XYZ file of C-alpha atoms in Angstrom:
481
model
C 35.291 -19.738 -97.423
C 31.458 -18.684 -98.016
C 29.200 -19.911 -94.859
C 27.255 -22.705 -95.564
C 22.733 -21.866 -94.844
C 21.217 -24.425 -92.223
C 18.876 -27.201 -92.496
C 16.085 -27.904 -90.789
C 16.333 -31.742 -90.817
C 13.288 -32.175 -88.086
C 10.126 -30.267 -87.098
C 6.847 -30.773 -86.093
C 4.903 -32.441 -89.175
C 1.355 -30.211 -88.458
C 1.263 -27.236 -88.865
C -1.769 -26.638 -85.812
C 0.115 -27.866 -83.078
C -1.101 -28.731 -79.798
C 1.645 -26.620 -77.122
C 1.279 -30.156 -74.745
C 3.599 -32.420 -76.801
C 7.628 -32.597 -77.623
C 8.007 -29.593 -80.193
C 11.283 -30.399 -81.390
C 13.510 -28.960 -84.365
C 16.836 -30.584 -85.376
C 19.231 -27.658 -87.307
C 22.157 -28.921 -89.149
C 24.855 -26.893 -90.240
C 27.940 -29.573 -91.583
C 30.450 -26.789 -92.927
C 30.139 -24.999 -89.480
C 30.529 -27.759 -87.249
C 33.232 -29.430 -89.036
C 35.437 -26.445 -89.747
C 34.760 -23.321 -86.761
C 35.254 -23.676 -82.966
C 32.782 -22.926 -80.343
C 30.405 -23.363 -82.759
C 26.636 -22.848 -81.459
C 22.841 -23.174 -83.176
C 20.712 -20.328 -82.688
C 17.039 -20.147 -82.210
C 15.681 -17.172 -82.577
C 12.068 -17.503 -81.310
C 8.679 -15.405 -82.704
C 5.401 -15.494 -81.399
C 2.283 -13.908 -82.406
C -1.390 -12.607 -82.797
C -0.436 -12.560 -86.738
C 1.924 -14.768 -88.770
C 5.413 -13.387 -87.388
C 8.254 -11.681 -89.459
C 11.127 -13.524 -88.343
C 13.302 -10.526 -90.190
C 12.033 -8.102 -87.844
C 11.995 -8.137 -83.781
C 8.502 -6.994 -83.431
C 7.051 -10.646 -82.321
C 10.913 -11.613 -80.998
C 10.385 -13.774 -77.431
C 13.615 -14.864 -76.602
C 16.880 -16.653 -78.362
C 18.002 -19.607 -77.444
C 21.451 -21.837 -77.866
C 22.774 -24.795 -78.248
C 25.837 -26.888 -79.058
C 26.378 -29.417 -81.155
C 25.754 -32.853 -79.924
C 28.179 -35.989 -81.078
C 25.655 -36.160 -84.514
C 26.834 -32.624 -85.147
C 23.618 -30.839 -85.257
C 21.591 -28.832 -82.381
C 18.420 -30.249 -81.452
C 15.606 -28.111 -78.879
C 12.848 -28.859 -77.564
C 10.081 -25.529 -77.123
C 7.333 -27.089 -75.276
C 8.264 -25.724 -71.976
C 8.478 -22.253 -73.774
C 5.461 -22.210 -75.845
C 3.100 -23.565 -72.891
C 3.573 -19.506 -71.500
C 2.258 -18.536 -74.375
C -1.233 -20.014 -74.950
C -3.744 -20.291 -72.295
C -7.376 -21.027 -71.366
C -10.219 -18.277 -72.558
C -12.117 -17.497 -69.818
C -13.563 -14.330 -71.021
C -15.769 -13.423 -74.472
C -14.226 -11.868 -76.764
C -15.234 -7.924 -77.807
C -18.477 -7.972 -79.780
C -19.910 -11.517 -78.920
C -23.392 -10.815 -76.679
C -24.755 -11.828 -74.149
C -28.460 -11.314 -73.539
C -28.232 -9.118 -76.145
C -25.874 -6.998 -74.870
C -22.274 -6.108 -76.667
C -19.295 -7.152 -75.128
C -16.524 -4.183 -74.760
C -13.571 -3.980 -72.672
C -15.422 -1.878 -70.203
C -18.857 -4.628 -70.335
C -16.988 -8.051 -70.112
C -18.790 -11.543 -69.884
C -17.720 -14.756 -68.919
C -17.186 -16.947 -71.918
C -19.749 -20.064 -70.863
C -22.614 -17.487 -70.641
C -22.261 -16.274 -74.933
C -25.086 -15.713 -76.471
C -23.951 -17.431 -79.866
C -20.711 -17.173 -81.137
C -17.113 -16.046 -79.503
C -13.602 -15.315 -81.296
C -11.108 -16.391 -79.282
C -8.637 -14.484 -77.071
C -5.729 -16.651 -75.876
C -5.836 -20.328 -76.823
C -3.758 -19.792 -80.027
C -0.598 -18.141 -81.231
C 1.432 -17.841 -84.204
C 4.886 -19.447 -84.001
C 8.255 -18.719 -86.418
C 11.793 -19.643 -85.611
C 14.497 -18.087 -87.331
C 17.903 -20.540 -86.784
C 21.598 -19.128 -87.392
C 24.984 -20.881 -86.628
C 27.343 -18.926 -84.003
C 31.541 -19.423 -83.834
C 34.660 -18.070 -83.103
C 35.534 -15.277 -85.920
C 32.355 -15.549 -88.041
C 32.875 -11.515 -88.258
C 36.804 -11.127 -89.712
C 36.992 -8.062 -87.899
C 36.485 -9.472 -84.779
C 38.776 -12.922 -84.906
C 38.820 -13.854 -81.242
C 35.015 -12.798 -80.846
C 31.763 -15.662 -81.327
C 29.497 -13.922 -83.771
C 26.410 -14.583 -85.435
C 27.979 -15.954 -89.168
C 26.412 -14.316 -91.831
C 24.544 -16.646 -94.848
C 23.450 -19.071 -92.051
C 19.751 -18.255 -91.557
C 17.314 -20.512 -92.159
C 13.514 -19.935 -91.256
C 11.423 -22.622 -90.193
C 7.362 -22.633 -91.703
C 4.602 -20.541 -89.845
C 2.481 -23.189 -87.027
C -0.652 -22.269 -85.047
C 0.126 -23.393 -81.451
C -2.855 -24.021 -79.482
C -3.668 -24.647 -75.837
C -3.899 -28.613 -76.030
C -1.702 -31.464 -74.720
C -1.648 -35.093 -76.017
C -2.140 -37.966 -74.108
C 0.295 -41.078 -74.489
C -2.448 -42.937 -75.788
C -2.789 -40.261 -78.627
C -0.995 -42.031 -82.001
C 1.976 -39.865 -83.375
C 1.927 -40.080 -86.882
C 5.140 -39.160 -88.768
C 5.876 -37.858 -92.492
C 7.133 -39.248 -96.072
C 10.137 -38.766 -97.534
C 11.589 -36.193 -97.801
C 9.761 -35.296 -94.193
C 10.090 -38.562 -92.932
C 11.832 -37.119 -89.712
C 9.254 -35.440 -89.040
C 6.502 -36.273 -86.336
C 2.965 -34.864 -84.782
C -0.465 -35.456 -83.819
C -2.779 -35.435 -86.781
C -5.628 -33.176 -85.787
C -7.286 -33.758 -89.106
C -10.401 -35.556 -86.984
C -10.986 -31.755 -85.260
C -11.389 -30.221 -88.318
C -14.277 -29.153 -89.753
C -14.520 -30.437 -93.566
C -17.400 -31.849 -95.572
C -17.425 -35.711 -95.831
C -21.075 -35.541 -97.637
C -22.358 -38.338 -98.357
C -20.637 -40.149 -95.757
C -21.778 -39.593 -92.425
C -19.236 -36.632 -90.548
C -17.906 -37.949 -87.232
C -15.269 -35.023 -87.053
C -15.634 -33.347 -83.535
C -15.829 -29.774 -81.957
C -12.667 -29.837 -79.528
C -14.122 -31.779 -76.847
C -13.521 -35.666 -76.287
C -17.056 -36.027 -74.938
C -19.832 -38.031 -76.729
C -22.056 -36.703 -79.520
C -25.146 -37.282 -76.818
C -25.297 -35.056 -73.500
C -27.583 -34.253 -70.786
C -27.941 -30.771 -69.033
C -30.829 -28.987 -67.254
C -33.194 -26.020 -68.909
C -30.967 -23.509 -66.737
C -27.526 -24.785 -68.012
C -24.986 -22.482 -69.746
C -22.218 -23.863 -72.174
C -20.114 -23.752 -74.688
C -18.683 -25.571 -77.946
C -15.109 -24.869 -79.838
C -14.366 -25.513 -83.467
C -11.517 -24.509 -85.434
C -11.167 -22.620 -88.437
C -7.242 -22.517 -88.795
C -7.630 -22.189 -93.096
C -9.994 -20.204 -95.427
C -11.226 -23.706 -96.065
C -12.449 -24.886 -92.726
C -13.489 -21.259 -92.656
C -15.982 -21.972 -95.929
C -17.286 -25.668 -94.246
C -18.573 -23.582 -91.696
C -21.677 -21.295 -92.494
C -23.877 -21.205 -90.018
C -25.408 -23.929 -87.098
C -29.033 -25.562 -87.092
C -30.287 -26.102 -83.836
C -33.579 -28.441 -84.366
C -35.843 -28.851 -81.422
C -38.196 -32.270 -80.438
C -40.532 -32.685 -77.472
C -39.975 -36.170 -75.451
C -41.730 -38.643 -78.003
C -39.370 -37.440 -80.805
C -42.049 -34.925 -82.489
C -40.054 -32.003 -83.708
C -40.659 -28.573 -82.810
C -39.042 -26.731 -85.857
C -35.814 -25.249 -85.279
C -33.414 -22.031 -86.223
C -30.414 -21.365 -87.899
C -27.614 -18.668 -86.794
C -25.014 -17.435 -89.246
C -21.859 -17.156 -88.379
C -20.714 -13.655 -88.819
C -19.694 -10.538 -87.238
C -23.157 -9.746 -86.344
C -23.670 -13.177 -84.368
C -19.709 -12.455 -82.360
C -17.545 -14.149 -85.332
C -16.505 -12.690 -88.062
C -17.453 -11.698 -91.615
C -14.063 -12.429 -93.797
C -11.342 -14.743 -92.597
C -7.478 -13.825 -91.973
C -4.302 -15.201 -90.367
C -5.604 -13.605 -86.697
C -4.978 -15.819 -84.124
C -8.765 -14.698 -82.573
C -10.100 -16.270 -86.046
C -8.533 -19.567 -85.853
C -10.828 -21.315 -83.026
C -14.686 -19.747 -82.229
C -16.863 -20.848 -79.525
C -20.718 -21.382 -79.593
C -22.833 -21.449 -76.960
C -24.973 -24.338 -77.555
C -26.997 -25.194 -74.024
C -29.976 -23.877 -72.840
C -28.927 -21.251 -70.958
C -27.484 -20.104 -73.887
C -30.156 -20.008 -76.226
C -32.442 -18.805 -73.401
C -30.537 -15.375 -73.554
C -31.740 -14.516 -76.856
C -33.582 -17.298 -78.663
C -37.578 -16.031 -78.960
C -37.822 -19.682 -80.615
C -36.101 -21.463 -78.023
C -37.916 -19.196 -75.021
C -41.477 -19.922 -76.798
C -40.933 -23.807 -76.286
C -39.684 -22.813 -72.897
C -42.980 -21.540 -71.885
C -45.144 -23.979 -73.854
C -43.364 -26.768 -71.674
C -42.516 -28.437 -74.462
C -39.052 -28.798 -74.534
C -38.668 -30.240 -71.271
C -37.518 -33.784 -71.438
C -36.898 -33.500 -74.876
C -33.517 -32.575 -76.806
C -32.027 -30.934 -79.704
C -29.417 -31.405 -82.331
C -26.376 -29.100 -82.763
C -24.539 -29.029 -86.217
C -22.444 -26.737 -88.252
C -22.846 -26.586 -92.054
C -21.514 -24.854 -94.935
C -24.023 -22.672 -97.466
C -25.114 -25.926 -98.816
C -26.348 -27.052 -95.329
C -24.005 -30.154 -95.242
C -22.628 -31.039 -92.004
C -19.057 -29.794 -91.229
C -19.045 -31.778 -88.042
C -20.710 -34.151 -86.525
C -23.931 -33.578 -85.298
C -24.751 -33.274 -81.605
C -27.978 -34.127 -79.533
C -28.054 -32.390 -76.481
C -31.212 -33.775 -73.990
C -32.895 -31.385 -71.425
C -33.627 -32.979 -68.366
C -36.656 -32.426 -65.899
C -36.502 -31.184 -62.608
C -35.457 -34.483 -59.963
C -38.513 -35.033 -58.279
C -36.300 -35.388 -54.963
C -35.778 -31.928 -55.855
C -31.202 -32.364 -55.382
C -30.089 -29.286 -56.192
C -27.829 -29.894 -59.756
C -24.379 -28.934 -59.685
C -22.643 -28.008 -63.046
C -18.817 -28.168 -63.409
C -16.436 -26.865 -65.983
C -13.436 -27.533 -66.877
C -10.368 -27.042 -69.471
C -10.382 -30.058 -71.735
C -7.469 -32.043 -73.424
C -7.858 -29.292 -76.438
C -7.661 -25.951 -74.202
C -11.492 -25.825 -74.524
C -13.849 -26.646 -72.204
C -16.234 -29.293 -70.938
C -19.394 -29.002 -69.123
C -21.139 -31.693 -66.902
C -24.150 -31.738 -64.823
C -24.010 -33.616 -61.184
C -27.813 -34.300 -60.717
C -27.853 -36.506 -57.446
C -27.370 -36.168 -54.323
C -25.223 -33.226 -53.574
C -23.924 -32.385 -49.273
C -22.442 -28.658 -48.497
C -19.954 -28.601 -45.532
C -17.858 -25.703 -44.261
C -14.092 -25.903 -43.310
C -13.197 -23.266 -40.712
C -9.989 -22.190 -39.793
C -8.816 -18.740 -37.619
C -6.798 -17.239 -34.885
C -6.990 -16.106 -31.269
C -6.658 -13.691 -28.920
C -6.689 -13.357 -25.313
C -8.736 -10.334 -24.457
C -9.072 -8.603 -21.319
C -11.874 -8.152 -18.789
C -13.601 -4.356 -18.501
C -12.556 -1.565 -20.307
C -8.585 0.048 -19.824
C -8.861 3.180 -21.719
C -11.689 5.299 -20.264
C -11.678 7.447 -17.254
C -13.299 5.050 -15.055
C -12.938 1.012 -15.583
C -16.026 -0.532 -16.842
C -17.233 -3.838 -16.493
C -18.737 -5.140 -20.042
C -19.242 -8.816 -19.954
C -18.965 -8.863 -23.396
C -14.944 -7.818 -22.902
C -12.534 -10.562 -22.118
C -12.258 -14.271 -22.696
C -10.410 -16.195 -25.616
C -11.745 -14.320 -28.825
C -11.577 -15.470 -32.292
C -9.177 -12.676 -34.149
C -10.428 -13.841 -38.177
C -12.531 -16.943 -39.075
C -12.167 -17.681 -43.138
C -14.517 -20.503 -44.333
C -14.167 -22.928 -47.469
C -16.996 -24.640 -48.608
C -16.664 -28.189 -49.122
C -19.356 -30.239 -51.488
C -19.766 -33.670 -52.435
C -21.375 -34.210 -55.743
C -22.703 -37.635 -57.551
C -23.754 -38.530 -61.181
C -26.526 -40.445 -62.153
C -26.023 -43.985 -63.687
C -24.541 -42.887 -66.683
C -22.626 -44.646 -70.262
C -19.048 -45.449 -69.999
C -18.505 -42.709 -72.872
C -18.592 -40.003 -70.377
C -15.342 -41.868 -68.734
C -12.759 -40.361 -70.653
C -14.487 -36.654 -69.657
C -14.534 -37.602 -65.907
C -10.609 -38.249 -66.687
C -10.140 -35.068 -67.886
C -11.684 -33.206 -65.039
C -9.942 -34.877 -62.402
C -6.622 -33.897 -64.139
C -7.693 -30.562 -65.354
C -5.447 -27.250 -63.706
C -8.976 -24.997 -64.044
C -12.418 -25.870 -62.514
C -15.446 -23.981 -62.151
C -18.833 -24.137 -61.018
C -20.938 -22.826 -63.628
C -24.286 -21.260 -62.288
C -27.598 -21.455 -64.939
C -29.671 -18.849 -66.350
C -31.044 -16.033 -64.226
C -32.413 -12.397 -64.231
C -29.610 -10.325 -63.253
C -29.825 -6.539 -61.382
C -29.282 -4.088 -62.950
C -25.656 -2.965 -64.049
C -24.746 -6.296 -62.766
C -21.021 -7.399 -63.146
C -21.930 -11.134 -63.527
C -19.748 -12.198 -61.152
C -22.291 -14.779 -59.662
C -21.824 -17.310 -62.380
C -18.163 -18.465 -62.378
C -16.531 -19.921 -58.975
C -13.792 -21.243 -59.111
C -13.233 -25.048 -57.769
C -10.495 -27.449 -56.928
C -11.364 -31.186 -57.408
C -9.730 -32.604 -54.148
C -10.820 -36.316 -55.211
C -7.062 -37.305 -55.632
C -7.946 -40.372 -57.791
C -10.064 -41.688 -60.200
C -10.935 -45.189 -61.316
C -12.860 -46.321 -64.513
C -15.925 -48.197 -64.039
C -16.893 -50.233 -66.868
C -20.712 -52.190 -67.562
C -18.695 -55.634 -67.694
C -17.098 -54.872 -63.849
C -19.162 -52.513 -62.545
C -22.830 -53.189 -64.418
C -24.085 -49.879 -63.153
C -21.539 -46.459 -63.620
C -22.064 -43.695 -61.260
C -18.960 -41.139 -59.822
C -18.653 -39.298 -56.326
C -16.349 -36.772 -56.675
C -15.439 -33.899 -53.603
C -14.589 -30.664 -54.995
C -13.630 -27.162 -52.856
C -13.872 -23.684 -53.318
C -10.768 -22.204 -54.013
C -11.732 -18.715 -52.883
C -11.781 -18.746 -49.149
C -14.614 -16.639 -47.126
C -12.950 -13.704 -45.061
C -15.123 -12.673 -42.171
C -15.031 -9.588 -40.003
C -12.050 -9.234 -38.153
C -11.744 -7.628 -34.635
């Protein structure tokens, strides 16, 4: 009797696929199960940079198994897998700038601090399963041996995994017939596409709100994806356009994206094409915008703002279009205190804490009991500096407490994020830099130690403002003795 090939009667229904959801595929194999013993469903599992060859091994992970459940068909779940796979970018990729200068592998810069535009490194993958049916004599020559069975392969479509979860209050849609099974989170809302004449409210991959604050000094980055040739096309270039604080614009520029900028000329199935970043604050553009630097030392950008957008050639929006304010100094001169943090979409959000801000310092060491005068020279010496309980190592972590201003109860779901997000940093601003620096001041990493979080709304709360306590997570190692 010929083997019967498998079915794949459930799978994710997008093909981009957030890694933070129930990835399930349901494999059906009716001759198998009904007729063979110790039958089992294999999943042969591929990820990688590049759209994977399930014939070969090259991009082979790992194989899993299952049995049969009561239905007759094998059913797995690869979310816990895939999660290993994808992670935050921290780092520019090779050939983005910053202050000019080319990234390499040997000159590396932090990812907030681009000058314009960044592939990405490690938020996506390519993902390909390969499922076969196992049982007792599937090779004739080996009767009383469990063998892969010949004939029962069945590959399962190419997806993009990326670095994002969904929340339960995200809607699952599911497909039509003859998908109907099938269920996912529509990400058509985070891609870039061209809804001229209609106004474009499709977002970079950030859940905050089209309108943000941050100070001149303040680095920062935007993510957009570009998972098809298509979105690819929508997205040209980006305009910023500058206005002083009564609305009067200050012209603007435009930067193509392209390998020259830190992108990419032609498109392909690489996963470091499918999302870019952009840095967008004005930090940012303070590295290497002679435009944005000129209004900089006119003082006329100060308490005014910009607009962000992406557009295709024809210079119609891909996204929607983002106003970013610059604030002026507090005249109670608090020192500002910007966060980071990995978003819902494996890309990051930035946020400025403007108020008052209080530094403490957490000790902790050991002890020693040292003696009096000194044991190991011909004569004994009385130092009064010698004996006494001694401290053996102090380490210090530095505590702060940071506020918001009164702020909209759009930045809620942002605050959310944070408080729940595994990375934190505090993001230092714009600066001259010695020479052969290794920009190490700019990133620290934090831990947000406020252990909950409650939403304030105008109808309860009439006025919204956050105190959160965050930590450094490295700790200071003094001298020892």
């Amino acid at each position: 009797m010929s083997n019967q090939t498998s079915e794949i009667l459930q799978k994710p229904l997008q093909t981009l696929t957030p890694v933070g959801q129930e990835i399930i595929f349901v494999v059906a194999n009716d001759t198998a199960v009904a007729n063979e013993t110790r039958v089992k469903f294999v999943a042969e599992v591929h990820i990688g940079k590049t759209i994977p060859n399930t014939s070969t091994s090259t991009d082979l992970i790992a194989t899993f198994k299952t049995t049969p459940n009561n239905a007759g068909v094998g059913i797995f779940d690869f979310r816990n897998i895939l999660e290993n796979y994808v992670s935050a970018d921290n780092m520019a990729a090779n050939n983005s700038k910053y202050k000019n200068a080319v990234t390499t592998d040997t000159q590396r810069h932090a990812l907030h601090i681009i000058d314009k535009f960044s592939k990405s490194i490690n938020i996506v993958r390519y993902l390909a399963i390969q499922f076969k049916v196992e049982f007792l004599g599937a090779d004739t020559t080996q009767p009383n041996v469990v063998n892969i069975a010949d004939g029962t392969s069945v590959n399962s479509d190419a997806y993009i995994i990326e670095n994002g979860y969904i929340k339960y209050t995200d809607e699952l849609t599911h497909g039509i017939n003859p998908n109907q099974n099938d269920f996912g989170f529509d990400t058509t809302n985070l891609e870039p596409f061209i809804t001229h004449p209609a106004t474009n409210t499709r977002k970079f991959l950030t859940n905050a709100p089209t309108t943000l604050y941050a100070n001149l000094e303040d680095y920062g980055t935007f993510a957009f994806l570009q998972t098809t040739n298509d979105m690819s096309d929508n997205v040209y270039d980006v305009r910023f356009e500058y206005y002083n604080s009564s609305g009067v614009s200050l012209g603007g520029e435009t930067i193509v994206k392209d390998f020259s900028t830190g992108a990419y000329d032609n498109w392909s199935a690489e996963a470091k094409k499918q999302v870019i970043y952009l840095g967008v604050f004005p930090g940012n553009l303070q590295n290497s915008s002679t435009t944005f630097n000129t209004l900089v030392t006119n003082n006329t950008i100060q308490g005014g703002y910009y607009n962000v957008t992406l557009r295709n050639q024809a210079g119609r929006n891909a996204l929607a279009t983002y106003t970013i304010n610059v604030t002026c100094p507090d005249l109670k001169g608090f020192e500002s205190i910007r966060l980071c943090w990995l978003n819902q979409w494996g890309a990051w959000d930035y946020y400025t804490f403007t108020k008052k801000s209080t530094t403490s310092i957490r000790t902790k060491g050991s002890t020693y009991q040292q003696l009096e005068g000194s044991w190991n020279e011909r004569t004994f010496n009385i130092d009064s500096y010698r004996g006494g309980k001694k401290a053996f190592r102090r380490n210090a972590t530095e505590l702060i407490k940071i506020n918001t201003d009164y702020i909209s109860a759009d930045d809620n779901v942002m605050f959310e994020e944070m408080i729940n997000s595994p990375e934190v940093y505090l993001l230092k601003g714009f600066q001259d830099d010695i020479t052969n620096s290794y920009l190490n001041k700019y990133v620290t990493p934090v831990r947000v130690s406020s252990s909950s979080f409650t939403r304030k709304t105008k109808a309860n709360d009439k006025l919204i403002q956050y105190t959160f306590d965050i930590e450094k997570s490295k700790t200071l190692r003094t001298q020892t003795v």
